PDB file of C-alpha atoms in Angstrom:
ATOM      1  CA  GLN A   1      34.325 134.337 138.889  1.00 67.00           C
ATOM      2  CA  SER A   2      30.498 133.888 137.128  1.00 82.00           C
ATOM      3  CA  ALA A   3      30.373 134.194 133.417  1.00 90.00           C
ATOM      4  CA  LEU A   4      28.456 137.498 132.304  1.00 96.00           C
ATOM      5  CA  THR A   5      25.446 137.192 130.881  1.00 98.00           C
ATOM      6  CA  GLN A   6      24.269 137.708 127.268  1.00 98.00           C
ATOM      7  CA  PRO A   7      21.361 136.325 125.190  1.00 98.00           C
ATOM      8  CA  ALA A   8      22.011 133.217 123.784  1.00 97.00           C
ATOM      9  CA  SER A   9      20.652 133.843 120.221  1.00 97.00           C
ATOM     10  CA  VAL A  10      19.879 137.139 118.267  1.00 98.00           C
ATOM     11  CA  SER A  11      19.216 137.334 114.702  1.00 97.00           C
ATOM     12  CA  GLY A  12      18.303 140.576 112.087  1.00 97.00           C
ATOM     13  CA  SER A  13      17.692 141.507 108.526  1.00 97.00           C
ATOM     14  CA  PRO A  14      20.276 143.007 106.280  1.00 97.00           C
ATOM     15  CA  GLY A  15      20.962 146.427 106.776  1.00 97.00           C
ATOM     16  CA  GLN A  16      18.546 146.449 110.343  1.00 97.00           C
ATOM     17  CA  SER A  17      20.298 147.550 113.414  1.00 97.00           C
ATOM     18  CA  ILE A  18      20.770 144.734 116.288  1.00 98.00           C
ATOM     19  CA  THR A  19      21.950 145.181 120.138  1.00 98.00           C
ATOM     20  CA  ILE A  20      23.567 142.423 122.295  1.00 98.00           C
ATOM     21  CA  SER A  21      23.485 143.036 125.615  1.00 98.00           C
ATOM     22  CA  CYS A  22      25.949 141.709 128.290  1.00 98.00           C
ATOM     23  CA  THR A  23      25.192 141.990 131.822  1.00 98.00           C
ATOM     24  CA  GLY A  24      27.349 141.553 135.318  1.00 97.00           C
ATOM     25  CA  THR A  25      27.665 142.954 138.303  1.00 96.00           C
ATOM     26  CA  SER A  26      28.935 146.082 140.503  1.00 95.00           C
ATOM     27  CA  SER A  27      32.152 144.089 140.868  1.00 95.00           C
ATOM     28  CA  ASP A  28      33.029 143.678 136.925  1.00 95.00           C
ATOM     29  CA  VAL A  29      30.716 145.197 133.906  1.00 97.00           C
ATOM     30  CA  GLY A  30      29.447 147.914 136.718  1.00 96.00           C
ATOM     31  CA  ARG A  31      32.358 148.835 138.362  1.00 96.00           C
ATOM     32  CA  TYR A  32      34.987 149.240 135.669  1.00 95.00           C
ATOM     33  CA  ASN A  33      35.198 150.568 132.321  1.00 95.00           C
ATOM     34  CA  TYR A  34      37.300 147.588 130.860  1.00 95.00           C
ATOM     35  CA  VAL A  35      34.699 146.347 128.846  1.00 97.00           C
ATOM     36  CA  SER A  36      35.437 144.398 125.709  1.00 97.00           C
ATOM     37  CA  TRP A  37      33.540 142.555 122.716  1.00 98.00           C
ATOM     38  CA  TYR A  38      35.042 139.703 120.315  1.00 98.00           C
ATOM     39  CA  GLN A  39      33.300 137.985 117.256  1.00 98.00           C
ATOM     40  CA  GLN A  40      34.606 134.684 115.971  1.00 98.00           C
ATOM     41  CA  HIS A  41      33.590 133.214 112.579  1.00 98.00           C
ATOM     42  CA  PRO A  42      33.572 129.449 113.065  1.00 96.00           C
ATOM     43  CA  GLY A  43      36.569 127.689 112.406  1.00 95.00           C
ATOM     44  CA  GLU A  44      38.615 131.062 112.925  1.00 97.00           C
ATOM     45  CA  ALA A  45      40.304 132.633 116.324  1.00 98.00           C
ATOM     46  CA  PRO A  46      38.586 135.452 117.859  1.00 98.00           C
ATOM     47  CA  LYS A  47      38.930 139.325 116.782  1.00 98.00           C
ATOM     48  CA  LEU A  48      38.739 142.233 119.211  1.00 98.00           C
ATOM     49  CA  MET A  49      35.797 144.269 118.016  1.00 98.00           C
ATOM     50  CA  ILE A  50      35.176 147.006 120.697  1.00 97.00           C
ATOM     51  CA  TYR A  51      37.724 147.226 123.750  1.00 96.00           C
ATOM     52  CA  ASP A  52      37.556 149.844 126.946  1.00 95.00           C
ATOM     53  CA  VAL A  53      33.565 150.114 126.332  1.00 96.00           C
ATOM     54  CA  SER A  54      33.307 151.833 123.463  1.00 97.00           C
ATOM     55  CA  ASN A  55      36.296 151.949 121.405  1.00 96.00           C
ATOM     56  CA  ARG A  56      37.065 150.775 118.307  1.00 97.00           C
ATOM     57  CA  PRO A  57      40.465 149.113 116.925  1.00 95.00           C
ATOM     58  CA  SER A  58      41.936 150.198 114.015  1.00 95.00           C
ATOM     59  CA  GLY A  59      40.323 148.762 111.115  1.00 95.00           C
ATOM     60  CA  VAL A  60      37.210 147.482 112.806  1.00 97.00           C
ATOM     61  CA  SER A  61      34.196 149.137 111.092  1.00 97.00           C
ATOM     62  CA  ALA A  62      32.191 151.920 112.565  1.00 97.00           C
ATOM     63  CA  ARG A  63      29.378 150.342 112.013  1.00 98.00           C
ATOM     64  CA  PHE A  64      29.743 148.333 115.200  1.00 98.00           C
ATOM     65  CA  SER A  65      29.463 150.284 118.557  1.00 98.00           C
ATOM     66  CA  GLY A  66      29.513 149.518 122.413  1.00 98.00           C
ATOM     67  CA  SER A  67      28.032 150.827 125.468  1.00 98.00           C
ATOM     68  CA  LYS A  68      26.987 151.030 128.825  1.00 98.00           C
ATOM     69  CA  SER A  69      24.864 151.629 131.836  1.00 97.00           C
ATOM     70  CA  GLY A  70      24.776 150.490 135.261  1.00 97.00           C
ATOM     71  CA  ASN A  71      26.056 146.554 135.043  1.00 97.00           C
ATOM     72  CA  THR A  72      25.099 146.020 131.649  1.00 98.00           C
ATOM     73  CA  ALA A  73      26.654 146.775 128.495  1.00 98.00           C
ATOM     74  CA  SER A  74      26.272 146.416 124.849  1.00 98.00           C
ATOM     75  CA  LEU A  75      27.287 145.912 121.636  1.00 98.00           C
ATOM     76  CA  THR A  76      25.272 147.711 118.473  1.00 98.00           C
ATOM     77  CA  ILE A  77      25.684 146.481 114.922  1.00 98.00           C
ATOM     78  CA  SER A  78      23.755 148.958 112.366  1.00 98.00           C
ATOM     79  CA  GLY A  79      23.602 148.239 108.803  1.00 97.00           C
ATOM     80  CA  LEU A  80      23.644 144.542 109.630  1.00 98.00           C
ATOM     81  CA  GLN A  81      25.823 142.388 106.832  1.00 97.00           C
ATOM     82  CA  ALA A  82      25.839 138.556 105.971  1.00 97.00           C
ATOM     83  CA  LYS A  83      29.263 138.520 107.029  1.00 97.00           C
ATOM     84  CA  ASP A  84      28.043 139.655 110.405  1.00 98.00           C
ATOM     85  CA  GLU A  85      26.974 136.231 111.180  1.00 98.00           C
ATOM     86  CA  ALA A  86      29.102 134.986 114.061  1.00 98.00           C
ATOM     87  CA  ASP A  87      29.407 134.178 117.509  1.00 98.00           C
ATOM     88  CA  TYR A  88      29.996 137.261 119.774  1.00 98.00           C
ATOM     89  CA  TYR A  89      31.549 137.260 123.735  1.00 98.00           C
ATOM     90  CA  CYS A  90      31.947 139.932 125.800  1.00 98.00           C
ATOM     91  CA  SER A  91      34.470 140.536 128.501  1.00 97.00           C
ATOM     92  CA  SER A  92      35.299 142.497 131.641  1.00 96.00           C
ATOM     93  CA  TYR A  93      38.142 142.990 134.167  1.00 95.00           C
ATOM     94  CA  THR A  94      36.808 142.454 137.610  1.00 94.00           C
ATOM     95  CA  PHE A  95      37.462 143.258 141.559  1.00 93.00           C
ATOM     96  CA  SER A  96      39.328 139.972 141.655  1.00 91.00           C
ATOM     97  CA  SER A  97      41.991 141.276 139.198  1.00 90.00           C
ATOM     98  CA  THR A  98      40.757 138.412 136.647  1.00 93.00           C
ATOM     99  CA  LEU A  99      38.582 138.781 133.429  1.00 94.00           C
ATOM    100  CA  VAL A 100      35.751 137.340 132.966  1.00 96.00           C
ATOM    101  CA  PHE A 101      33.687 136.187 129.189  1.00 97.00           C
ATOM    102  CA  GLY A 102      29.797 136.287 128.479  1.00 98.00           C
ATOM    103  CA  GLY A 103      28.640 132.831 127.355  1.00 97.00           C
ATOM    104  CA  GLY A 104      28.420 134.243 124.001  1.00 97.00           C
ATOM    105  CA  THR A 105      25.736 135.139 121.279  1.00 98.00           C
ATOM    106  CA  LYS A 106      24.918 134.050 117.818  1.00 98.00           C
ATOM    107  CA  LEU A 107      24.385 136.288 115.816  1.00 98.00           C
ATOM    108  CA  THR A 108      22.167 135.143 112.547  1.00 97.00           C
ATOM    109  CA  VAL A 109      21.318 137.224 109.501  1.00 97.00           C
ATOM    110  CA  LEU A 110      18.643 136.552 107.874  1.00 93.00           C
TER     111      LEU A 110
ATOM    112  CA  GLU B   1      52.423 142.601 111.820  1.00 94.00           C
ATOM    113  CA  VAL B   2      51.716 140.706 115.354  1.00 96.00           C
ATOM    114  CA  GLN B   3      51.778 136.994 115.312  1.00 97.00           C
ATOM    115  CA  VAL B   4      51.522 134.979 118.177  1.00 97.00           C
ATOM    116  CA  VAL B   5      51.906 131.587 117.807  1.00 98.00           C
ATOM    117  CA  GLU B   6      51.142 128.866 120.187  1.00 98.00           C
ATOM    118  CA  SER B   7      52.592 125.338 120.475  1.00 98.00           C
ATOM    119  CA  GLY B   8      52.585 122.102 123.073  1.00 97.00           C
ATOM    120  CA  GLY B   9      49.091 121.103 122.934  1.00 97.00           C
ATOM    121  CA  GLY B  10      48.428 116.978 122.520  1.00 97.00           C
ATOM    122  CA  PHE B  11      46.844 113.685 123.470  1.00 97.00           C
ATOM    123  CA  VAL B  12      47.669 113.077 127.454  1.00 97.00           C
ATOM    124  CA  GLN B  13      45.730 111.063 130.083  1.00 97.00           C
ATOM    125  CA  PRO B  14      43.753 112.474 133.306  1.00 98.00           C
ATOM    126  CA  GLY B  15      46.172 113.232 135.988  1.00 97.00           C
ATOM    127  CA  ARG B  16      49.528 113.792 133.698  1.00 98.00           C
ATOM    128  CA  SER B  17      50.978 117.431 132.727  1.00 98.00           C
ATOM    129  CA  LEU B  18      51.578 119.339 129.843  1.00 98.00           C
ATOM    130  CA  ARG B  19      53.448 122.446 128.835  1.00 98.00           C
ATOM    131  CA  LEU B  20      52.161 124.930 126.310  1.00 98.00           C
ATOM    132  CA  SER B  21      54.466 127.907 125.042  1.00 98.00           C
ATOM    133  CA  CYS B  22      53.486 130.702 122.736  1.00 98.00           C
ATOM    134  CA  VAL B  23      55.771 132.637 120.815  1.00 98.00           C
ATOM    135  CA  ALA B  24      55.551 136.601 119.793  1.00 98.00           C
ATOM    136  CA  SER B  25      57.011 138.862 117.021  1.00 97.00           C
ATOM    137  CA  GLY B  26      55.992 142.401 115.499  1.00 96.00           C
ATOM    138  CA  PHE B  27      56.003 144.029 118.912  1.00 96.00           C
ATOM    139  CA  THR B  28      57.614 144.997 122.084  1.00 96.00           C
ATOM    140  CA  PHE B  29      56.839 141.976 124.017  1.00 96.00           C
ATOM    141  CA  ASP B  30      57.627 143.324 127.522  1.00 93.00           C
ATOM    142  CA  ASP B  31      55.256 146.169 126.956  1.00 94.00           C
ATOM    143  CA  TYR B  32      52.495 143.768 127.067  1.00 95.00           C
ATOM    144  CA  ALA B  33      50.073 141.620 129.491  1.00 96.00           C
ATOM    145  CA  MET B  34      49.675 138.235 128.042  1.00 97.00           C
ATOM    146  CA  HIS B  35      47.131 135.806 128.421  1.00 97.00           C
ATOM    147  CA  TRP B  36      45.755 132.067 128.109  1.00 98.00           C
ATOM    148  CA  VAL B  37      42.592 131.507 126.807  1.00 98.00           C
ATOM    149  CA  ARG B  38      40.513 128.399 126.393  1.00 98.00           C
ATOM    150  CA  GLN B  39      37.735 126.886 123.788  1.00 98.00           C
ATOM    151  CA  ALA B  40      36.127 123.271 124.691  1.00 98.00           C
ATOM    152  CA  PRO B  41      34.488 121.853 121.778  1.00 96.00           C
ATOM    153  CA  GLY B  42      31.031 123.759 120.990  1.00 95.00           C
ATOM    154  CA  LYS B  43      31.627 125.898 123.721  1.00 96.00           C
ATOM    155  CA  GLY B  44      32.233 129.786 124.670  1.00 97.00           C
ATOM    156  CA  LEU B  45      35.503 131.415 125.422  1.00 98.00           C
ATOM    157  CA  GLU B  46      37.096 130.995 129.016  1.00 98.00           C
ATOM    158  CA  TRP B  47      40.311 133.342 130.461  1.00 97.00           C
ATOM    159  CA  VAL B  48      42.076 131.051 132.140  1.00 97.00           C
ATOM    160  CA  SER B  49      45.331 133.104 132.899  1.00 97.00           C
ATOM    161  CA  GLY B  50      47.242 136.524 132.464  1.00 96.00           C
ATOM    162  CA  ILE B  51      50.741 137.915 133.462  1.00 95.00           C
ATOM    163  CA  SER B  52      51.651 141.496 133.260  1.00 94.00           C
ATOM    164  CA  TRP B  53      54.399 142.773 131.434  1.00 94.00           C
ATOM    165  CA  ASN B  54      57.007 142.495 133.915  1.00 94.00           C
ATOM    166  CA  SER B  55      55.561 139.189 135.759  1.00 94.00           C
ATOM    167  CA  GLY B  56      54.640 141.126 138.591  1.00 94.00           C
ATOM    168  CA  LYS B  57      51.008 140.030 138.241  1.00 93.00           C
ATOM    169  CA  ILE B  58      49.090 137.094 137.427  1.00 95.00           C
ATOM    170  CA  GLY B  59      45.576 135.912 137.629  1.00 94.00           C
ATOM    171  CA  TYR B  60      44.098 132.666 137.376  1.00 96.00           C
ATOM    172  CA  ALA B  61      40.505 131.217 136.861  1.00 96.00           C
ATOM    173  CA  ASP B  62      39.515 129.516 139.828  1.00 95.00           C
ATOM    174  CA  SER B  63      38.873 126.345 137.281  1.00 96.00           C
ATOM    175  CA  VAL B  64      42.927 125.980 136.753  1.00 97.00           C
ATOM    176  CA  LYS B  65      44.037 127.908 140.024  1.00 97.00           C
ATOM    177  CA  GLY B  66      46.420 125.321 141.950  1.00 97.00           C
ATOM    178  CA  ARG B  67      47.090 123.417 138.766  1.00 98.00           C
ATOM    179  CA  PHE B  68      48.207 125.982 135.901  1.00 98.00           C
ATOM    180  CA  THR B  69      51.031 128.045 135.934  1.00 98.00           C
ATOM    181  CA  ILE B  70      51.888 131.040 133.667  1.00 98.00           C
ATOM    182  CA  SER B  71      55.204 132.386 133.254  1.00 98.00           C
ATOM    183  CA  ARG B  72      56.838 134.434 130.595  1.00 98.00           C
ATOM    184  CA  ASP B  73      60.821 135.349 129.048  1.00 98.00           C
ATOM    185  CA  ASN B  74      60.718 138.539 127.821  1.00 97.00           C
ATOM    186  CA  ALA B  75      64.360 137.803 126.526  1.00 97.00           C
ATOM    187  CA  LYS B  76      62.557 135.336 124.455  1.00 98.00           C
ATOM    188  CA  ASN B  77      59.563 136.629 123.567  1.00 98.00           C
ATOM    189  CA  SER B  78      57.812 133.921 125.094  1.00 98.00           C
ATOM    190  CA  LEU B  79      54.752 132.835 127.258  1.00 98.00           C
ATOM    191  CA  TYR B  80      54.144 129.692 128.877  1.00 98.00           C
ATOM    192  CA  LEU B  81      51.318 127.659 130.463  1.00 98.00           C
ATOM    193  CA  GLN B  82      52.501 124.592 132.729  1.00 98.00           C
ATOM    194  CA  MET B  83      49.621 122.496 133.334  1.00 98.00           C
ATOM    195  CA  ASP B  84      49.219 119.717 136.004  1.00 98.00           C
ATOM    196  CA  SER B  85      46.631 117.518 137.407  1.00 98.00           C
ATOM    197  CA  LEU B  86      44.935 117.602 133.810  1.00 98.00           C
ATOM    198  CA  ARG B  87      41.319 116.866 134.364  1.00 98.00           C
ATOM    199  CA  LEU B  88      38.898 115.596 131.474  1.00 98.00           C
ATOM    200  CA  ASP B  89      37.497 119.078 131.583  1.00 97.00           C
ATOM    201  CA  ASP B  90      40.309 120.828 130.677  1.00 98.00           C
ATOM    202  CA  THR B  91      40.047 119.227 126.984  1.00 98.00           C
ATOM    203  CA  ALA B  92      39.999 122.365 125.019  1.00 98.00           C
ATOM    204  CA  LEU B  93      41.361 124.517 122.231  1.00 98.00           C
ATOM    205  CA  TYR B  94      43.615 127.496 124.410  1.00 98.00           C
ATOM    206  CA  TYR B  95      44.962 130.518 122.791  1.00 98.00           C
ATOM    207  CA  CYS B  96      47.682 132.616 123.435  1.00 98.00           C
ATOM    208  CA  ALA B  97      46.398 136.137 123.428  1.00 97.00           C
ATOM    209  CA  LYS B  98      48.187 139.796 123.740  1.00 97.00           C
ATOM    210  CA  ASP B  99      46.701 142.252 125.761  1.00 95.00           C
ATOM    211  CA  GLY B 100      46.746 145.989 125.225  1.00 91.00           C
ATOM    212  CA  SER B 101      47.596 146.916 127.712  1.00 86.00           C
ATOM    213  CA  ASN B 102      50.545 145.850 130.547  1.00 80.00           C
ATOM    214  CA  TRP B 103      48.066 144.712 132.528  1.00 84.00           C
ATOM    215  CA  ASN B 104      44.493 142.558 132.634  1.00 77.00           C
ATOM    216  CA  GLU B 105      42.313 144.742 129.988  1.00 87.00           C
ATOM    217  CA  TYR B 106      41.428 143.066 126.600  1.00 94.00           C
ATOM    218  CA  PHE B 107      42.723 140.743 124.566  1.00 95.00           C
ATOM    219  CA  HIS B 108      44.038 142.678 121.230  1.00 96.00           C
ATOM    220  CA  HIS B 109      45.252 139.834 119.621  1.00 96.00           C
ATOM    221  CA  TRP B 110      45.092 135.635 119.203  1.00 98.00           C
ATOM    222  CA  GLY B 111      46.961 133.142 118.116  1.00 97.00           C
ATOM    223  CA  GLN B 112      45.215 130.513 116.528  1.00 97.00           C
ATOM    224  CA  GLY B 113      45.496 128.225 119.395  1.00 98.00           C
ATOM    225  CA  THR B 114      46.829 124.231 120.461  1.00 98.00           C
ATOM    226  CA  LEU B 115      44.434 121.817 121.227  1.00 98.00           C
ATOM    227  CA  VAL B 116      45.094 119.877 124.219  1.00 98.00           C
ATOM    228  CA  THR B 117      42.979 116.619 124.663  1.00 98.00           C
ATOM    229  CA  VAL B 118      42.490 115.130 127.973  1.00 98.00           C
ATOM    230  CA  SER B 119      41.156 111.465 127.892  1.00 97.00           C
ATOM    231  CA  SER B 120      42.175 107.692 129.528  1.00 94.00           C
TER     232      SER B 120
END
């Protein structure tokens, strides 16, 4: 159950777009379309932003989008806003019938 | 409104046991899988365990397998985590989370967490 690989940090200026990658293996990200993304502000519980690779739950801004290619999933945030500054985590279902998270990415809005 | 509320956390010595509870409301509890996810202080998220809608499928992270037991009581809209042989590295905020389906798919709604501190 190795954690998925995410960059430790990314940054961008307001209005720009950023992409956070999430790299797994052919036993998790590459095998299933069960990749999800979570936003966590300091002191708060995580919030679901994307599920099943590219679906947005009700109430989540269309500025957030997800995709997958091979063993790597990606979260893109367009029109970056100050309130987007947070930690972001990816998660995937695995061949072992478990779930695994990425190590998390700290997004800084410059 | 969907709500999940955890309880049962506290301070415990290494080797001892603790039982966490989670009460759910605002949705049909027995339609969905449920999970426990933890976050050590200053660290990332770690999936601990999940249970399908009818308890027919159960999974554990390797780090807790053989020590933790997940269960649910659909009549009481409740999820539980029995934690035995606790270790120092089990110290974390433990979240209860509702899945978006009846098995392991994603964490749709989260509680605010209950803190477990393992220390001598």
